[in-house]
């Protein structure tokens, strides 16, 4: 009798759970607008802003989140000359990591400039691009950084591939290569 009572109790509980479930109607949602938000298209018309467009420019003077820092030299010949004359590395000798600089250089620069900076990278050997040797160039810390940041002639910018610290590491490594070539 006790066994039958246990089976009946379990059966009543199972029937109770199954009968309370209704798949055709979802359960009650507390604050449903948090689960099903209104979708906006970036460039659609809207009454939310005075100019009638959803997409808005960031407020003047804002800086994007992350490792981005503004660069005070313009992407012009004058900006290049100014950076060449006055821009110095913010890294002191303990912060310079030539191994890291070498690694970044071999990933991004060696294909054109060559592993030793002599201008004989893979693309230069195929005569697709002629970067020239660092020994023959009048470059400074500032001009190297400006060129990595904005690019120059047929070289594109590497500002998106390298963060600020990595760019300075590559600059230090390029200066080492130039020194080795001019010995």
mmCIF file of C-alpha atoms in Angstrom, residues 25-26 40 45 51 66 88 137 140 146 159-160 162:
data_model
loop_
_atom_site.group_PDB
_atom_site.id
_atom_site.type_symbol
_atom_site.label_atom_id
_atom_site.label_comp_id
_atom_site.label_asym_id
_atom_site.label_seq_id
_atom_site.Cartn_x
_atom_site.Cartn_y
_atom_site.Cartn_z
ATOM 1 C CA UNK A 25 1.742 31.361 -24.861
ATOM 2 C CA UNK A 26 5.102 32.539 -23.413
ATOM 3 C CA UNK A 40 16.939 51.404 -35.244
ATOM 4 C CA UNK A 45 15.032 59.238 -40.488
ATOM 5 C CA UNK A 51 18.598 67.017 -37.755
ATOM 6 C CA UNK A 66 40.968 51.863 -26.221
ATOM 7 C CA UNK A 88 61.090 62.145 -29.955
ATOM 8 C CA UNK A 137 67.744 57.848 -46.239
ATOM 9 C CA UNK A 140 64.901 60.500 -37.742
ATOM 10 C CA UNK A 146 55.121 59.744 -38.863
ATOM 11 C CA UNK A 159 48.345 52.842 -37.451
ATOM 12 C CA UNK A 160 45.531 50.284 -37.375
ATOM 13 C CA UNK A 162 50.219 48.510 -34.584
#
